[in-house]
Coordinates of C-alpha atoms in Angstrom, one line a residue:
M23 CA 38.1 -28.3 30.2
G24 CA 34.7 -29.4 28.6
Q25 CA 32.8 -29.1 31.9
D26 CA 29.8 -27.0 32.0
L27 CA 30.6 -23.6 33.8
I28 CA 28.8 -21.8 36.8
L29 CA 28.4 -18.2 35.9
I30 CA 29.4 -16.0 38.7
D31 CA 29.1 -12.3 38.4
G32 CA 31.7 -10.7 41.0
T33 CA 30.9 -7.1 40.4
D34 CA 29.0 -6.4 43.8
G35 CA 31.1 -8.9 46.0
G36 CA 34.7 -8.5 47.2
G37 CA 37.0 -11.4 47.6
Q38 CA 34.6 -13.4 49.7
V39 CA 32.8 -14.3 46.7
L40 CA 35.9 -15.5 45.0
R41 CA 36.9 -17.5 48.2
T42 CA 33.4 -19.1 48.5
A43 CA 33.4 -20.1 44.7
L44 CA 37.0 -21.6 45.1
S45 CA 36.0 -23.7 48.2
L46 CA 32.8 -25.0 46.9
S47 CA 34.2 -25.7 43.1
M48 CA 36.8 -27.7 44.8
I49 CA 34.7 -29.7 46.9
T50 CA 31.8 -30.4 44.7
G51 CA 34.1 -30.6 41.4
Q52 CA 31.7 -28.0 39.6
A53 CA 33.8 -25.7 37.2
F54 CA 33.0 -21.9 37.4
R55 CA 33.8 -18.6 35.4
M56 CA 33.7 -15.4 37.3
T57 CA 33.6 -12.1 35.9
G58 CA 33.6 -8.4 37.3
I59 CA 35.8 -9.8 40.0
R60 CA 35.8 -6.9 42.9
G61 CA 34.4 -4.7 40.3
K62 CA 33.2 -2.2 42.8
R63 CA 36.4 -2.0 44.7
S64 CA 38.8 1.0 44.3
R65 CA 41.4 -1.5 43.0
P66 CA 39.2 -4.1 41.1
G67 CA 40.7 -7.4 40.0
L68 CA 42.8 -10.0 41.5
L69 CA 45.4 -8.7 44.2
R70 CA 48.3 -10.8 45.4
Q71 CA 46.1 -12.3 48.3
H72 CA 43.3 -13.1 45.9
L73 CA 45.8 -14.7 43.4
T74 CA 47.4 -16.8 46.0
A75 CA 44.0 -18.2 47.0
V76 CA 43.3 -19.2 43.4
R77 CA 46.8 -20.6 42.6
A78 CA 46.8 -22.5 46.1
A79 CA 43.4 -24.0 45.3
A80 CA 44.6 -24.9 42.1
E81 CA 47.6 -27.0 43.4
I82 CA 45.6 -28.6 46.1
C83 CA 43.1 -29.9 43.4
G84 CA 44.9 -30.2 40.4
A85 CA 42.7 -27.5 38.6
E86 CA 43.1 -25.8 35.4
T87 CA 42.7 -22.3 35.3
L88 CA 42.2 -19.2 33.0
G89 CA 42.8 -15.5 33.8
A90 CA 44.8 -16.4 37.1
E91 CA 47.0 -13.4 36.9
L92 CA 47.6 -10.1 38.8
N93 CA 44.7 -7.5 38.3
S94 CA 42.7 -9.8 36.3
T95 CA 38.8 -9.3 36.5
A96 CA 37.8 -12.6 35.2
I97 CA 39.0 -16.2 35.9
E98 CA 37.9 -19.5 34.9
F99 CA 38.6 -22.7 37.2
H100 CA 38.1 -26.2 36.5
P101 CA 39.0 -28.3 39.5
G102 CA 40.4 -31.8 39.7
D103 CA 40.6 -34.2 42.7
I104 CA 41.6 -32.8 46.1
K105 CA 45.0 -34.0 47.2
A106 CA 46.2 -34.3 50.9
G107 CA 49.7 -33.2 51.5
E108 CA 52.4 -30.7 52.7
Y109 CA 52.0 -27.3 51.0
S110 CA 53.5 -24.0 51.3
F111 CA 52.1 -20.8 49.9
A112 CA 53.7 -17.1 50.1
I113 CA 51.5 -14.4 49.4
G114 CA 54.2 -12.0 48.8
T115 CA 52.9 -9.0 50.3
A116 CA 51.0 -8.3 53.6
G117 CA 47.7 -9.7 52.3
S118 CA 45.9 -12.1 54.5
T119 CA 47.2 -15.6 55.4
M120 CA 43.9 -16.1 57.2
L121 CA 41.6 -15.6 54.2
V122 CA 43.7 -17.8 52.0
L123 CA 43.5 -20.5 54.7
Q124 CA 39.7 -19.9 54.9
T125 CA 39.5 -20.8 51.3
L126 CA 41.7 -24.1 51.4
L127 CA 40.5 -25.7 54.8
P128 CA 37.1 -26.9 53.5
A129 CA 38.4 -28.6 50.7
L130 CA 41.6 -30.2 52.7
L131 CA 38.9 -31.4 55.3
Q132 CA 37.5 -33.6 52.5
A133 CA 41.1 -35.0 51.6
C134 CA 42.0 -38.6 51.7
G135 CA 44.7 -38.2 54.5
P136 CA 46.2 -35.2 56.6
S137 CA 47.7 -31.9 55.3
T138 CA 49.9 -29.4 56.8
V139 CA 49.9 -25.9 55.2
R140 CA 51.9 -23.0 55.6
I141 CA 51.2 -19.6 54.5
T142 CA 53.4 -16.4 54.7
G143 CA 52.0 -12.7 54.4
G144 CA 49.8 -10.7 56.7
T145 CA 48.3 -12.4 59.9
H146 CA 47.0 -8.7 61.0
N147 CA 45.3 -6.9 58.4
P148 CA 42.6 -4.1 58.2
A149 CA 40.9 -5.6 55.6
A150 CA 40.5 -9.3 57.3
P151 CA 40.1 -11.0 60.2
P152 CA 43.3 -11.2 62.7
F153 CA 44.9 -14.4 63.8
E154 CA 43.2 -14.3 67.2
F155 CA 39.8 -14.0 65.7
I156 CA 40.2 -17.4 63.4
E157 CA 42.0 -19.1 66.5
Q158 CA 39.5 -18.1 69.3
A159 CA 36.3 -17.3 67.5
W160 CA 35.9 -19.1 64.4
L161 CA 37.9 -22.3 64.6
P162 CA 36.3 -23.4 68.0
L163 CA 33.0 -23.3 66.2
I164 CA 34.2 -25.3 63.2
R165 CA 35.7 -27.8 65.5
R166 CA 32.5 -28.1 67.4
M167 CA 30.9 -29.1 63.9
G168 CA 33.5 -31.7 63.7
A169 CA 36.6 -30.4 61.9
Q170 CA 40.0 -31.4 63.1
V171 CA 42.0 -28.5 62.6
E172 CA 45.4 -27.2 64.6
L173 CA 46.4 -23.8 64.0
T174 CA 49.8 -21.9 65.0
L175 CA 50.9 -18.5 64.8
L176 CA 54.7 -18.7 64.0
N177 CA 55.6 -15.1 63.0
H178 CA 53.4 -11.9 63.3
G179 CA 52.9 -10.0 60.0
F180 CA 51.4 -6.5 59.8
V181 CA 50.7 -4.1 56.8
P182 CA 52.8 -3.1 55.0
C183 CA 55.7 -5.3 55.7
G184 CA 53.8 -8.7 55.8
G185 CA 56.4 -11.2 56.8
G186 CA 53.9 -13.2 58.8
L187 CA 53.7 -17.0 59.1
I188 CA 50.9 -19.6 60.0
E189 CA 50.8 -23.6 60.0
A190 CA 47.8 -25.4 59.6
I191 CA 47.2 -29.1 60.2
V192 CA 44.1 -30.5 58.7
R193 CA 42.6 -33.9 59.1
P194 CA 39.8 -35.5 57.2
S195 CA 36.5 -34.5 58.8
T196 CA 32.9 -34.5 58.0
L197 CA 31.2 -31.3 59.0
K198 CA 27.9 -31.6 61.3
P199 CA 25.1 -28.9 61.4
L200 CA 25.3 -25.8 63.9
E201 CA 22.8 -23.9 65.6
L202 CA 23.4 -20.7 67.4
D203 CA 20.6 -18.7 68.5
G204 CA 21.1 -18.1 72.3
G205 CA 22.1 -14.5 71.9
R206 CA 19.8 -13.2 74.6
E207 CA 22.0 -14.0 77.4
P208 CA 24.5 -11.1 78.8
A209 CA 28.1 -11.2 77.3
T210 CA 31.2 -11.5 79.5
I211 CA 34.4 -10.0 78.5
V212 CA 37.3 -12.6 78.6
S213 CA 40.1 -10.6 77.9
A214 CA 40.9 -7.0 76.2
G215 CA 44.5 -5.8 75.3
A216 CA 46.7 -3.9 72.8
L217 CA 49.6 -5.5 70.6
V218 CA 52.1 -3.2 69.3
S219 CA 55.5 -3.9 66.9
G220 CA 58.0 -1.4 66.1
I221 CA 56.1 1.5 67.5
P222 CA 55.8 3.5 70.8
V223 CA 54.4 1.5 73.8
S224 CA 52.5 4.7 74.5
I225 CA 50.2 4.1 71.5
G226 CA 49.1 1.0 73.1
N227 CA 48.8 2.4 76.7
R228 CA 46.3 5.1 75.1
E229 CA 44.4 2.8 73.3
L230 CA 44.1 0.7 76.8
D231 CA 43.1 4.2 78.5
R232 CA 40.4 4.3 76.0
L233 CA 39.3 0.5 76.4
S234 CA 39.0 1.1 80.3
A235 CA 37.0 4.2 80.1
R236 CA 34.5 3.0 77.6
L237 CA 34.3 -0.8 78.8
K238 CA 34.3 0.2 82.5
I239 CA 37.3 -2.0 82.8
E240 CA 40.0 -1.4 85.9
R241 CA 43.0 -0.1 83.8
R242 CA 45.4 -2.1 85.7
D243 CA 43.8 -5.3 84.2
L244 CA 44.7 -4.3 81.0
S245 CA 48.2 -4.5 79.4
V246 CA 50.2 -3.9 76.3
T247 CA 52.1 -6.8 74.5
D248 CA 55.3 -5.5 73.0
L249 CA 56.9 -7.7 70.2
G250 CA 59.8 -5.3 69.8
D251 CA 60.8 -4.7 66.1
Q252 CA 60.5 -8.3 65.3
A253 CA 57.4 -8.1 63.1
G254 CA 58.0 -4.5 61.4
P255 CA 55.4 -1.5 62.6
G256 CA 51.9 -3.0 63.7
N257 CA 49.6 -2.4 66.1
V258 CA 46.0 -4.3 67.1
V259 CA 43.4 -3.6 69.8
S260 CA 41.1 -6.7 70.7
I261 CA 38.3 -7.6 72.8
T262 CA 37.5 -11.2 73.4
A263 CA 34.2 -11.9 75.0
T264 CA 31.5 -14.8 75.3
K265 CA 28.0 -15.2 75.1
A266 CA 25.4 -18.2 75.1
G267 CA 28.6 -20.6 74.7
V268 CA 30.1 -18.6 71.9
T269 CA 33.4 -16.8 71.9
E270 CA 33.8 -13.7 69.7
V271 CA 36.9 -11.7 69.1
F272 CA 36.5 -7.8 68.1
A273 CA 39.7 -6.4 66.5
S274 CA 40.9 -3.1 65.0
I275 CA 43.9 -3.0 63.5
G276 CA 46.1 0.3 64.0
Q277 CA 47.0 2.5 60.8
A278 CA 48.9 5.5 59.8
R279 CA 47.2 8.7 60.6
V280 CA 44.7 7.1 62.8
R281 CA 44.7 8.0 66.0
A282 CA 45.0 5.5 68.8
E283 CA 41.4 6.1 70.4
Q284 CA 39.9 5.9 67.2
V285 CA 41.6 2.4 67.0
A286 CA 40.2 1.3 70.3
D287 CA 36.7 3.1 69.5
V288 CA 36.3 0.5 66.5
A289 CA 36.7 -2.6 68.7
V290 CA 34.6 -1.3 71.4
D291 CA 31.6 -0.5 69.1
E292 CA 31.6 -3.6 67.4
F293 CA 31.7 -5.2 70.7
T294 CA 28.8 -2.9 72.0
A295 CA 26.6 -3.7 68.7
W296 CA 27.0 -7.3 69.6
T297 CA 26.2 -7.0 73.0
Q298 CA 23.1 -4.8 72.9
S299 CA 21.7 -7.1 70.2
N300 CA 19.9 -10.5 70.7
A301 CA 22.2 -12.0 68.2
A302 CA 24.6 -15.2 68.8
V303 CA 27.3 -14.2 66.6
G304 CA 28.7 -10.7 65.3
N305 CA 28.4 -9.9 61.6
R306 CA 31.9 -11.0 60.6
L307 CA 31.7 -14.3 62.4
A308 CA 28.1 -14.9 60.7
D309 CA 29.4 -14.5 57.4
Q310 CA 32.4 -16.8 57.7
L311 CA 30.1 -19.4 59.1
M312 CA 28.0 -19.7 56.2
L313 CA 30.2 -21.8 54.0
P314 CA 30.9 -24.5 56.7
M315 CA 27.2 -24.6 57.3
A316 CA 26.4 -25.1 53.6
I317 CA 28.5 -27.9 53.4
A318 CA 27.2 -29.5 56.4
G319 CA 24.0 -29.2 54.7
A320 CA 22.0 -27.4 57.6
G321 CA 22.3 -25.0 60.1
K322 CA 21.1 -21.8 61.7
L323 CA 22.6 -18.5 63.7
T324 CA 21.6 -15.2 64.6
T325 CA 23.4 -12.1 63.9
E326 CA 22.7 -8.4 64.5
R327 CA 23.1 -6.9 60.8
L328 CA 23.1 -8.7 57.2
S329 CA 25.9 -7.1 55.7
N330 CA 26.6 -7.1 51.9
H331 CA 28.9 -10.3 52.4
I332 CA 26.2 -12.2 53.9
R333 CA 23.8 -11.4 51.1
T334 CA 26.4 -12.4 47.9
N335 CA 27.7 -15.2 49.9
A336 CA 24.3 -16.7 50.2
A337 CA 23.7 -16.4 46.6
V338 CA 27.0 -17.7 45.3
I339 CA 26.5 -20.8 47.7
Q340 CA 23.2 -21.8 46.3
Q341 CA 24.8 -22.0 42.7
F342 CA 26.9 -24.6 43.7
I343 CA 25.0 -26.9 46.7
A344 CA 21.1 -27.7 46.7
V345 CA 20.8 -25.9 49.9
D346 CA 18.2 -23.3 51.0
V347 CA 19.5 -20.2 52.4
R348 CA 16.5 -18.3 54.5
L349 CA 17.3 -15.1 55.8
T350 CA 14.8 -13.8 58.3
Q351 CA 14.3 -10.2 60.1
L352 CA 13.6 -10.6 63.8
C353 CA 11.6 -8.2 65.5
D354 CA 9.3 -7.8 68.6
Q355 CA 6.3 -7.0 66.3
G356 CA 6.8 -10.5 64.5
N357 CA 9.6 -12.2 62.2
T358 CA 9.8 -11.4 58.4
E359 CA 11.4 -13.9 55.9
L360 CA 13.3 -11.9 53.4
L361 CA 13.1 -13.7 50.0
P362 CA 15.4 -13.2 46.9
P363 CA 16.0 -11.0 45.2
A364 CA 14.8 -8.9 48.0
W365 CA 17.8 -9.7 50.3
A366 CA 20.4 -9.4 47.7
N367 CA 19.5 -5.9 46.9
G368 CA 21.9 -4.2 49.2
L369 CA 19.5 -2.5 51.7
D370 CA 20.1 -2.2 55.5
Y371 CA 16.8 -3.6 57.3
P372 CA 15.9 -1.7 60.7
S373 CA 16.5 -4.5 63.1
S374 CA 19.0 -5.7 65.5
C375 CA 19.0 -9.2 64.9
F376 CA 18.6 -11.5 61.8
S377 CA 18.7 -15.2 61.4
I378 CA 20.4 -17.1 58.7
T379 CA 19.1 -20.7 58.3
M380 CA 20.2 -23.3 55.8
V381 CA 18.2 -26.4 54.8
R382 CA 18.7 -29.2 52.2
S383 CA 16.9 -28.2 49.2
A384 CA 14.1 -30.8 48.2
P385 CA 15.3 -33.2 45.2

């Protein structure tokens, strides 16, 4: 392990900083050391979901690691060569299978042959994008960039029981730049509904009553999908909509002691923020498109808010790849480019639209 290390402070970022670093380390062959992992979270350090991502990444590229253990706040990752193959990973809790997959997928796209990955854990987690978001919003745009990926939900998995299972088939692909800036068109709702498992269907009906009232949708056009008891107690409300050729999914996961109406309100509020902005994509989708754009070497999108995830993600990307990340505040009075360290200071800027542009750095 004699490689020079990229040093990353993970204090201000969540698991996204770690996942981005793992993906780019595998792809670029650059080793890194991260300290202060999830330092400002209520439970700092590696949880099982993060540890699974580290160990899975290490298996796929034959990496050597230090500190890869539960609750660790510092790790080293020394990558080897990416290997295609058939892989199976178990998180062991209801931690997000989606986030583990997003860590591995960019590297597997650059493997020498096709790969199959199965991951067990949570598929619908309050702190992560649900399966529907990945399948209907994120993956279509990644495929537009050239990725050849098939994703199947084999079992649902909710918090706290987990037990979900996904399978992804990934074929070698080269990513092309993506440009998404057509957010001024009106949005169209494609579908909206509720899913329940192991809880009364009446909870889903209350959520749909709320969706109907707030979105002005006929109640008879909305339905509850009941999984019975097969996946343990769980609930999700989702709104799928399109705007300017982009599909977005706004989902809210039901939790204990949170009223059904409040669960529905979360999805509606996020959908409304997107529709009332001039942004092409929502805040979460913007964050999760940054890594593929960086790997492609260029791209542009607009979003309604610069989250801390976006800012810390931009900083980590530029430690691994020679790409300039330009964050610009878009206003009717004129545009303002936000330069580091200004865009990394955690401020929320008073605007309903920002652009994220990536260009290859000059040699």
